[in-house]
Amino acid sequence: MSGHVFVVNCLPVGHGDCILVEYGDQRNPARVLIDGGPARSYQALRDAIGELPPDRRRFDLLVVTHIDTDHIDGVLILLQDEELGAEFDDVWFNGWPQLKSLSAGRARDVFAPPQGEFLGHLLHARGQAWNRSFAADRGCVMVADRGPLPARELPGGATITLLSPREENLLKLRRTWVEALRDAGMRPGDWDQAKARLDARAEYRPRAPRDDVYATRKFGSDTSAANGASIAFVLDYRGRRVLFGADAHVSVLTEGLRRLADGLGVLRVPLDAVKLSHHGSMANIDGTFLDTIDVSRFLLSTNGAYFRHPDPETILLLAERAPGAEVRFNYRCRTTEVWERPGAAPGGGIRAVYPPEGQVLDLGS
Ligand SMILES: [Zn+2]
């Protein structure tokens, strides 16, 4: 008899996120892809999908959490990679058609970050279903200010419960989107123009995210509109639960977790693993967040490039609030190998796990 798999694979995509989740019957599991990493590490994603037989390169869901290049660029290449032939039954992405539907009031003009427009064009061009299961919310993947958290059943028996973004995050993104596109001389939702621009760029270079989180060395201080608009959620499968934090703001995650805890009738949400937000930036974690969850395993996706993630403060906070926790790194690099030394994190310490084990978490039965 074949067992059930539940595998979370944080692919090695440099400083970005590209997470392949497989669950269900091990002979033919359901698949969810969360982000595509930056352009220069696309080969890692291509290799992972290329290992599947050509007729099995189908995903139940693709989530593009937000528009920063270390998350979206690999998806832009993937959707043009006809030879690879990956297909998606559904895509979750908050692009211009969704942002436009929100009543922005003060937004004077209509304009978006080019990558978001490129993805809009690619989805449109392939006739791809997009945010289909959020039609009742103006097509936006978002959490309403009140009421139960949005939950969606996935094929194969998994459930996703959304924690981020909230409408206010998308409204802030909308304003940023307008400004960034204006700077680029583009019009939002003009797929022909987006196609022309995209076609002119043979390659994507990973660029520094536009956030300014290092202006202040403070826990939970991320103010980036793009990060704040991240799609973050918990995924439940057969009694196992994993939090995928994208690059979301910790206040939004914590508020969502509180609502989830209320719904479950518990003080802390029990989790089997947490993919830490924003590659372990201290600007996307704080003690309050850790107080709302009951977990002893953390996943980190980064090679430390550009921003030297994870911040040491983050690991020290984990050692203090979740003593003895397992911290799984998908790279052994300058910013992660320091945690291998006994006593590197005082107090209860942490248990650092490196690739290959650190990359692939198997929660299957
Ligand atoms: Zn990121």
GROMACS .gro file of C-alpha atoms and ligand atoms in nm:
model
  366
    1MET     CA    1   0.000   0.000   0.000
    2SER     CA    2   0.122   0.343  -0.088
    3GLY     CA    3   0.173   0.601   0.183
    4HIS     CA    4   0.076   0.963   0.209
    5VAL     CA    5   0.342   1.220   0.143
    6PHE     CA    6   0.357   1.577   0.266
    7VAL     CA    7   0.684   1.727   0.150
    8VAL     CA    8   0.793   2.091   0.172
    9ASN     CA    9   1.092   2.154  -0.052
   10CYS     CA   10   1.257   2.497  -0.017
   11LEU     CA   11   1.447   2.496  -0.345
   12PRO     CA   12   1.792   2.660  -0.348
   13VAL     CA   13   1.709   2.981  -0.531
   14GLY     CA   14   1.964   3.223  -0.392
   15HIS     CA   15   1.821   3.496  -0.173
   16GLY     CA   16   1.463   3.423  -0.280
   17ASP     CA   17   1.171   3.188  -0.222
   18CYS     CA   18   1.060   2.898  -0.439
   19ILE     CA   19   0.878   2.633  -0.240
   20LEU     CA   20   0.745   2.312  -0.385
   21VAL     CA   21   0.479   2.142  -0.173
   22GLU     CA   22   0.365   1.789  -0.252
   23TYR     CA   23   0.101   1.599  -0.060
   24GLY     CA   24  -0.129   1.305  -0.104
   25ASP     CA   25  -0.077   0.965  -0.259
   26GLN     CA   26   0.293   0.922  -0.304
   27ARG     CA   27   0.245   0.773  -0.651
   28ASN     CA   28   0.060   1.081  -0.775
   29PRO     CA   29   0.068   1.362  -0.521
   30ALA     CA   30  -0.104   1.698  -0.547
   31ARG     CA   31   0.135   1.989  -0.601
   32VAL     CA   32   0.144   2.351  -0.494
   33LEU     CA   33   0.421   2.587  -0.607
   34ILE     CA   34   0.482   2.895  -0.395
   35ASP     CA   35   0.687   3.157  -0.587
   36GLY     CA   36   0.960   3.106  -0.846
   37GLY     CA   37   1.272   3.265  -0.694
   38PRO     CA   38   1.491   3.514  -0.879
   39ALA     CA   39   1.578   3.479  -1.247
   40ARG     CA   40   1.938   3.371  -1.204
   41SER     CA   41   1.844   3.062  -1.006
   42TYR     CA   42   1.564   2.955  -1.239
   43GLN     CA   43   1.755   2.640  -1.327
   44ALA     CA   44   1.688   2.499  -0.977
   45LEU     CA   45   1.314   2.525  -1.036
   46ARG     CA   46   1.348   2.393  -1.389
   47ASP     CA   47   1.544   2.091  -1.268
   48ALA     CA   48   1.287   2.015  -0.998
   49ILE     CA   49   0.998   2.023  -1.245
   50GLY     CA   50   1.204   1.849  -1.511
   51GLU     CA   51   1.238   1.545  -1.285
   52LEU     CA   52   0.865   1.486  -1.327
   53PRO     CA   53   0.746   1.288  -1.627
   54PRO     CA   54   0.628   1.530  -1.900
   55ASP     CA   55   0.263   1.434  -1.850
   56ARG     CA   56   0.283   1.502  -1.475
   57ARG     CA   57   0.413   1.858  -1.484
   58ARG     CA   58   0.082   1.989  -1.359
   59PHE     CA   59   0.030   2.190  -1.043
   60ASP     CA   60  -0.295   2.220  -0.856
   61LEU     CA   61  -0.204   2.570  -0.750
   62LEU     CA   62   0.061   2.833  -0.817
   63VAL     CA   63   0.084   3.108  -0.554
   64VAL     CA   64   0.278   3.420  -0.648
   65THR     CA   65   0.297   3.573  -0.302
   66HIS     CA   66   0.406   3.922  -0.412
   67ILE     CA   67   0.586   4.116  -0.682
   68ASP     CA   68   0.940   4.140  -0.548
   69THR     CA   69   1.188   4.000  -0.797
   70ASP     CA   70   1.321   3.726  -0.568
   71HIS     CA   71   0.970   3.573  -0.575
   72ILE     CA   72   0.818   3.660  -0.912
   73ASP     CA   73   1.100   3.653  -1.169
   74GLY     CA   74   1.133   3.274  -1.184
   75VAL     CA   75   0.759   3.254  -1.249
   76LEU     CA   76   0.794   3.492  -1.544
   77ILE     CA   77   1.046   3.255  -1.701
   78LEU     CA   78   0.853   2.942  -1.605
   79LEU     CA   79   0.538   3.064  -1.780
   80GLN     CA   80   0.738   3.119  -2.100
   81ASP     CA   81   0.920   2.787  -2.078
   82GLU     CA   82   0.712   2.598  -2.331
   83GLU     CA   83   0.963   2.317  -2.359
   84LEU     CA   84   0.921   2.238  -1.990
   85GLY     CA   85   0.543   2.255  -2.025
   86ALA     CA   86   0.436   2.316  -1.666
   87GLU     CA   87   0.062   2.371  -1.622
   88PHE     CA   88  -0.142   2.519  -1.343
   89ASP     CA   89  -0.502   2.448  -1.250
   90ASP     CA   90  -0.525   2.771  -1.053
   91VAL     CA   91  -0.306   3.071  -0.981
   92TRP     CA   92  -0.327   3.308  -0.684
   93PHE     CA   93  -0.179   3.647  -0.755
   94ASN     CA   94  -0.292   3.999  -0.674
   95GLY     CA   95  -0.213   4.198  -0.989
   96TRP     CA   96  -0.354   4.510  -1.141
   97PRO     CA   97  -0.700   4.372  -1.231
   98GLN     CA   98  -0.746   4.289  -0.860
   99LEU     CA   99  -0.595   4.609  -0.721
  100LYS     CA  100  -0.805   4.814  -0.963
  101SER     CA  101  -1.120   4.661  -0.820
  102LEU     CA  102  -1.046   4.800  -0.475
  103SER     CA  103  -1.186   5.142  -0.404
  104ALA     CA  104  -0.861   5.332  -0.375
  105GLY     CA  105  -1.018   5.673  -0.329
  106ARG     CA  106  -0.704   5.877  -0.299
  107ALA     CA  107  -0.509   5.708  -0.576
  108ARG     CA  108  -0.490   5.980  -0.838
  109ASP     CA  109  -0.370   5.780  -1.126
  110VAL     CA  110  -0.363   5.434  -1.256
  111PHE     CA  111  -0.024   5.290  -1.308
  112ALA     CA  112   0.244   4.897  -1.149
  113PRO     CA  113   0.570   4.745  -1.104
  114PRO     CA  114   0.663   4.604  -1.444
  115GLN     CA  115   0.705   4.247  -1.319
  116GLY     CA  116   0.349   4.244  -1.191
  117GLU     CA  117   0.233   4.364  -1.531
  118PHE     CA  118   0.450   4.105  -1.707
  119LEU     CA  119   0.287   3.832  -1.504
  120GLY     CA  120  -0.058   3.975  -1.576
  121HIS     CA  121   0.017   3.964  -1.947
  122LEU     CA  122   0.152   3.606  -1.931
  123LEU     CA  123  -0.149   3.477  -1.739
  124HIS     CA  124  -0.385   3.656  -1.975
  125ALA     CA  125  -0.200   3.529  -2.282
  126ARG     CA  126  -0.224   3.165  -2.176
  127GLY     CA  127  -0.590   3.198  -2.082
  128GLN     CA  128  -0.492   3.099  -1.731
  129ALA     CA  129  -0.756   3.086  -1.457
  130TRP     CA  130  -0.652   3.339  -1.194
  131ASN     CA  131  -0.783   3.390  -0.839
  132ARG     CA  132  -1.082   3.187  -0.946
  133SER     CA  133  -1.178   3.087  -0.593
  134PHE     CA  134  -1.182   3.448  -0.474
  135ALA     CA  135  -1.441   3.579  -0.719
  136ALA     CA  136  -1.667   3.679  -0.432
  137ASP     CA  137  -1.390   3.906  -0.295
  138ARG     CA  138  -1.356   4.110  -0.617
  139GLY     CA  139  -1.100   3.854  -0.728
  140CYS     CA  140  -0.855   3.962  -0.456
  141VAL     CA  141  -0.671   3.702  -0.250
  142MET     CA  142  -0.713   3.881   0.081
  143VAL     CA  143  -0.837   3.857   0.438
  144ALA     CA  144  -1.143   4.063   0.531
  145ASP     CA  145  -1.120   4.275   0.845
  146ARG     CA  146  -1.394   4.071   1.012
  147GLY     CA  147  -1.540   3.725   1.006
  148PRO     CA  148  -1.375   3.391   0.954
  149LEU     CA  149  -1.041   3.372   0.775
  150PRO     CA  150  -1.080   3.269   0.410
  151ALA     CA  151  -1.023   2.893   0.379
  152ARG     CA  152  -1.000   2.702   0.051
  153GLU     CA  153  -1.009   2.329  -0.002
  154LEU     CA  154  -0.743   2.205  -0.239
  155PRO     CA  155  -0.758   1.890  -0.448
  156GLY     CA  156  -0.613   1.595  -0.263
  157GLY     CA  157  -0.749   1.685   0.078
  158ALA     CA  158  -0.545   1.988   0.186
  159THR     CA  159  -0.687   2.314   0.314
  160ILE     CA  160  -0.532   2.658   0.293
  161THR     CA  161  -0.631   2.923   0.546
  162LEU     CA  162  -0.527   3.272   0.447
  163LEU     CA  163  -0.348   3.502   0.697
  164SER     CA  164  -0.221   3.783   0.471
  165PRO     CA  165  -0.272   4.027   0.299
  166ARG     CA  166  -0.551   4.248   0.426
  167GLU     CA  167  -0.730   4.504   0.213
  168GLU     CA  168  -0.526   4.790   0.360
  169ASN     CA  169  -0.206   4.615   0.245
  170LEU     CA  170  -0.338   4.587  -0.110
  171LEU     CA  171  -0.446   4.950  -0.112
  172LYS     CA  172  -0.096   5.051  -0.009
  173LEU     CA  173   0.045   4.828  -0.282
  174ARG     CA  174  -0.190   4.988  -0.531
  175ARG     CA  175  -0.045   5.331  -0.462
  176THR     CA  176   0.311   5.197  -0.496
  177TRP     CA  177   0.213   5.015  -0.812
  178VAL     CA  178   0.080   5.333  -0.967
  179GLU     CA  179   0.399   5.523  -0.890
  180ALA     CA  180   0.637   5.250  -1.004
  181LEU     CA  181   0.462   5.205  -1.336
  182ARG     CA  182   0.450   5.574  -1.397
  183ASP     CA  183   0.827   5.582  -1.347
  184ALA     CA  184   0.859   5.300  -1.599
  185GLY     CA  185   0.636   5.478  -1.848
  186MET     CA  186   0.384   5.196  -1.847
  187ARG     CA  187   0.009   5.173  -1.817
  188PRO     CA  188  -0.142   4.917  -1.575
  189GLY     CA  189  -0.346   4.644  -1.731
  190ASP     CA  190  -0.214   4.718  -2.082
  191TRP     CA  191  -0.113   4.364  -2.169
  192ASP     CA  192   0.010   4.455  -2.519
  193GLN     CA  193   0.251   4.705  -2.378
  194ALA     CA  194   0.358   4.461  -2.106
  195LYS     CA  195   0.425   4.198  -2.371
  196ALA     CA  196   0.641   4.438  -2.574
  197ARG     CA  197   0.841   4.532  -2.266
  198LEU     CA  198   0.879   4.173  -2.153
  199ASP     CA  199   0.984   4.058  -2.498
  200ALA     CA  200   1.262   4.317  -2.493
  201ARG     CA  201   1.415   4.161  -2.182
  202ALA     CA  202   1.587   3.836  -2.261
  203GLU     CA  203   1.695   3.778  -1.904
  204TYR     CA  204   1.596   3.888  -1.560
  205ARG     CA  205   1.862   3.998  -1.324
  206PRO     CA  206   1.776   3.968  -0.956
  207ARG     CA  207   1.762   4.317  -0.818
  208ALA     CA  208   1.757   4.449  -0.468
  209PRO     CA  209   1.408   4.456  -0.322
  210ARG     CA  210   1.283   4.809  -0.284
  211ASP     CA  211   1.213   4.781   0.084
  212ASP     CA  212   1.399   4.986   0.338
  213VAL     CA  213   1.380   4.751   0.631
  214TYR     CA  214   1.739   4.808   0.730
  215ALA     CA  215   1.686   5.174   0.795
  216THR     CA  216   1.596   5.065   1.146
  217ARG     CA  217   1.723   4.763   1.333
  218LYS     CA  218   1.398   4.682   1.502
  219PHE     CA  219   1.188   4.371   1.524
  220GLY     CA  220   0.876   4.387   1.309
  221SER     CA  221   0.968   4.714   1.139
  222ASP     CA  222   0.915   4.617   0.773
  223THR     CA  223   0.715   4.888   0.594
  224SER     CA  224   0.754   4.766   0.234
  225ALA     CA  225   0.423   4.782   0.048
  226ALA     CA  226   0.517   4.483  -0.168
  227ASN     CA  227   0.606   4.265   0.130
  228GLY     CA  228   0.295   4.377   0.317
  229ALA     CA  229   0.081   4.261   0.026
  230SER     CA  230   0.225   3.907   0.050
  231ILE     CA  231  -0.012   3.613   0.025
  232ALA     CA  232   0.065   3.412   0.340
  233PHE     CA  233  -0.126   3.114   0.474
  234VAL     CA  234  -0.131   2.793   0.668
  235LEU     CA  235  -0.173   2.470   0.477
  236ASP     CA  236  -0.339   2.178   0.654
  237TYR     CA  237  -0.309   1.823   0.538
  238ARG     CA  238  -0.405   1.514   0.738
  239GLY     CA  239  -0.352   1.673   1.075
  240ARG     CA  240  -0.028   1.844   0.979
  241ARG     CA  241  -0.011   2.222   0.950
  242VAL     CA  242   0.258   2.444   0.798
  243LEU     CA  243   0.270   2.824   0.793
  244PHE     CA  244   0.408   2.977   0.474
  245GLY     CA  245   0.495   3.332   0.574
  246ALA     CA  246   0.608   3.472   0.233
  247ASP     CA  247   0.759   3.816   0.307
  248ALA     CA  248   0.450   3.924   0.499
  249HIS     CA  249   0.438   4.184   0.774
  250VAL     CA  250   0.453   4.022   1.115
  251SER     CA  251   0.165   4.229   1.252
  252VAL     CA  252  -0.064   4.098   0.979
  253LEU     CA  253   0.049   3.739   1.032
  254THR     CA  254   0.000   3.769   1.408
  255GLU     CA  255  -0.348   3.914   1.372
  256GLY     CA  256  -0.442   3.633   1.133
  257LEU     CA  257  -0.298   3.373   1.370
  258ARG     CA  258  -0.497   3.517   1.660
  259ARG     CA  259  -0.814   3.480   1.458
  260LEU     CA  260  -0.715   3.129   1.361
  261ALA     CA  261  -0.646   3.043   1.726
  262ASP     CA  262  -0.987   3.179   1.826
  263GLY     CA  263  -1.151   2.967   1.561
  264LEU     CA  264  -0.965   2.659   1.677
  265GLY     CA  265  -1.035   2.737   2.043
  266VAL     CA  266  -0.668   2.737   2.137
  267LEU     CA  267  -0.428   2.996   2.278
  268ARG     CA  268  -0.151   2.921   2.032
  269VAL     CA  269  -0.189   2.778   1.684
  270PRO     CA  270  -0.018   2.441   1.672
  271LEU     CA  271   0.210   2.408   1.371
  272ASP     CA  272   0.451   2.146   1.242
  273ALA     CA  273   0.670   2.404   1.070
  274VAL     CA  274   0.690   2.775   0.994
  275LYS     CA  275   0.854   2.914   0.681
  276LEU     CA  276   0.975   3.237   0.837
  277SER     CA  277   0.872   3.559   0.669
  278HIS     CA  278   1.120   3.754   0.456
  279HIS     CA  279   1.409   3.507   0.473
  280GLY     CA  280   1.451   3.553   0.847
  281SER     CA  281   1.469   3.933   0.849
  282MET     CA  282   1.429   4.067   1.201
  283ALA     CA  283   1.195   4.326   1.051
  284ASN     CA  284   0.941   4.047   0.990
  285ILE     CA  285   0.936   3.870   1.325
  286ASP     CA  286   0.883   3.958   1.689
  287GLY     CA  287   0.809   3.792   2.022
  288THR     CA  288   0.435   3.850   1.992
  289PHE     CA  289   0.425   3.650   1.671
  290LEU     CA  290   0.612   3.364   1.836
  291ASP     CA  291   0.370   3.381   2.130
  292THR     CA  292   0.076   3.308   1.899
  293ILE     CA  293   0.218   2.983   1.766
  294ASP     CA  294   0.316   2.649   1.913
  295VAL     CA  295   0.596   2.518   1.696
  296SER     CA  296   0.948   2.386   1.725
  297ARG     CA  297   1.055   2.380   1.361
  298PHE     CA  298   1.140   2.677   1.139
  299LEU     CA  299   1.227   2.686   0.770
  300LEU     CA  300   1.455   2.950   0.621
  301SER     CA  301   1.494   3.014   0.250
  302THR     CA  302   1.798   3.225   0.162
  303ASN     CA  303   2.166   3.209   0.071
  304GLY     CA  304   2.234   3.533   0.252
  305ALA     CA  305   2.308   3.732  -0.064
  306TYR     CA  306   2.223   4.104  -0.083
  307PHE     CA  307   2.074   4.143   0.265
  308ARG     CA  308   2.268   3.888   0.469
  309HIS     CA  309   1.951   3.712   0.573
  310PRO     CA  310   1.874   3.567   0.816
  311ASP     CA  311   1.946   3.837   1.070
  312PRO     CA  312   2.127   3.698   1.375
  313GLU     CA  313   1.870   3.873   1.593
  314THR     CA  314   1.602   3.649   1.443
  315ILE     CA  315   1.786   3.331   1.534
  316LEU     CA  316   1.859   3.460   1.885
  317LEU     CA  317   1.491   3.541   1.929
  318LEU     CA  318   1.400   3.187   1.824
  319ALA     CA  319   1.650   3.048   2.075
  320GLU     CA  320   1.490   3.259   2.346
  321ARG     CA  321   1.122   3.203   2.264
  322ALA     CA  322   1.137   2.853   2.118
  323PRO     CA  323   1.436   2.700   2.294
  324GLY     CA  324   1.576   2.392   2.127
  325ALA     CA  325   1.385   2.459   1.805
  326GLU     CA  326   1.498   2.299   1.483
  327VAL     CA  327   1.597   2.563   1.227
  328ARG     CA  328   1.622   2.425   0.876
  329PHE     CA  329   1.836   2.621   0.633
  330ASN     CA  330   1.822   2.559   0.257
  331TYR     CA  331   2.181   2.685   0.223
  332ARG     CA  332   2.498   2.637   0.417
  333CYS     CA  333   2.647   2.984   0.381
  334ARG     CA  334   2.814   3.260   0.573
  335THR     CA  335   2.495   3.377   0.741
  336THR     CA  336   2.374   3.030   0.836
  337GLU     CA  337   2.677   2.817   0.920
  338VAL     CA  338   2.755   3.025   1.227
  339TRP     CA  339   2.461   2.861   1.401
  340GLU     CA  340   2.613   2.517   1.388
  341ARG     CA  341   2.856   2.591   1.670
  342PRO     CA  342   2.735   2.471   2.007
  343GLY     CA  343   2.652   2.774   2.219
  344ALA     CA  344   2.620   3.006   1.916
  345ALA     CA  345   2.269   3.082   2.032
  346PRO     CA  346   2.258   3.113   2.409
  347GLY     CA  347   1.978   2.994   2.635
  348GLY     CA  348   1.801   2.692   2.493
  349GLY     CA  349   1.985   2.732   2.166
  350ILE     CA  350   1.864   2.604   1.835
  351ARG     CA  351   1.937   2.295   1.634
  352ALA     CA  352   2.064   2.402   1.292
  353VAL     CA  353   1.991   2.167   1.003
  354TYR     CA  354   2.162   2.217   0.667
  355PRO     CA  355   2.116   2.071   0.318
  356PRO     CA  356   2.041   1.817   0.205
  357GLU     CA  357   1.812   1.752   0.507
  358GLY     CA  358   1.760   2.124   0.565
  359GLN     CA  359   1.606   2.176   0.223
  360VAL     CA  360   1.339   1.906   0.213
  361LEU     CA  361   1.100   1.856   0.502
  362ASP     CA  362   0.900   1.532   0.491
  363LEU     CA  363   0.590   1.537   0.712
  364GLY     CA  364   0.432   1.233   0.551
  365SER     CA  365   0.301   0.932   0.737
  366ZN      ZN  366   1.177   3.791  -0.052
   0.00000   0.00000   0.00000
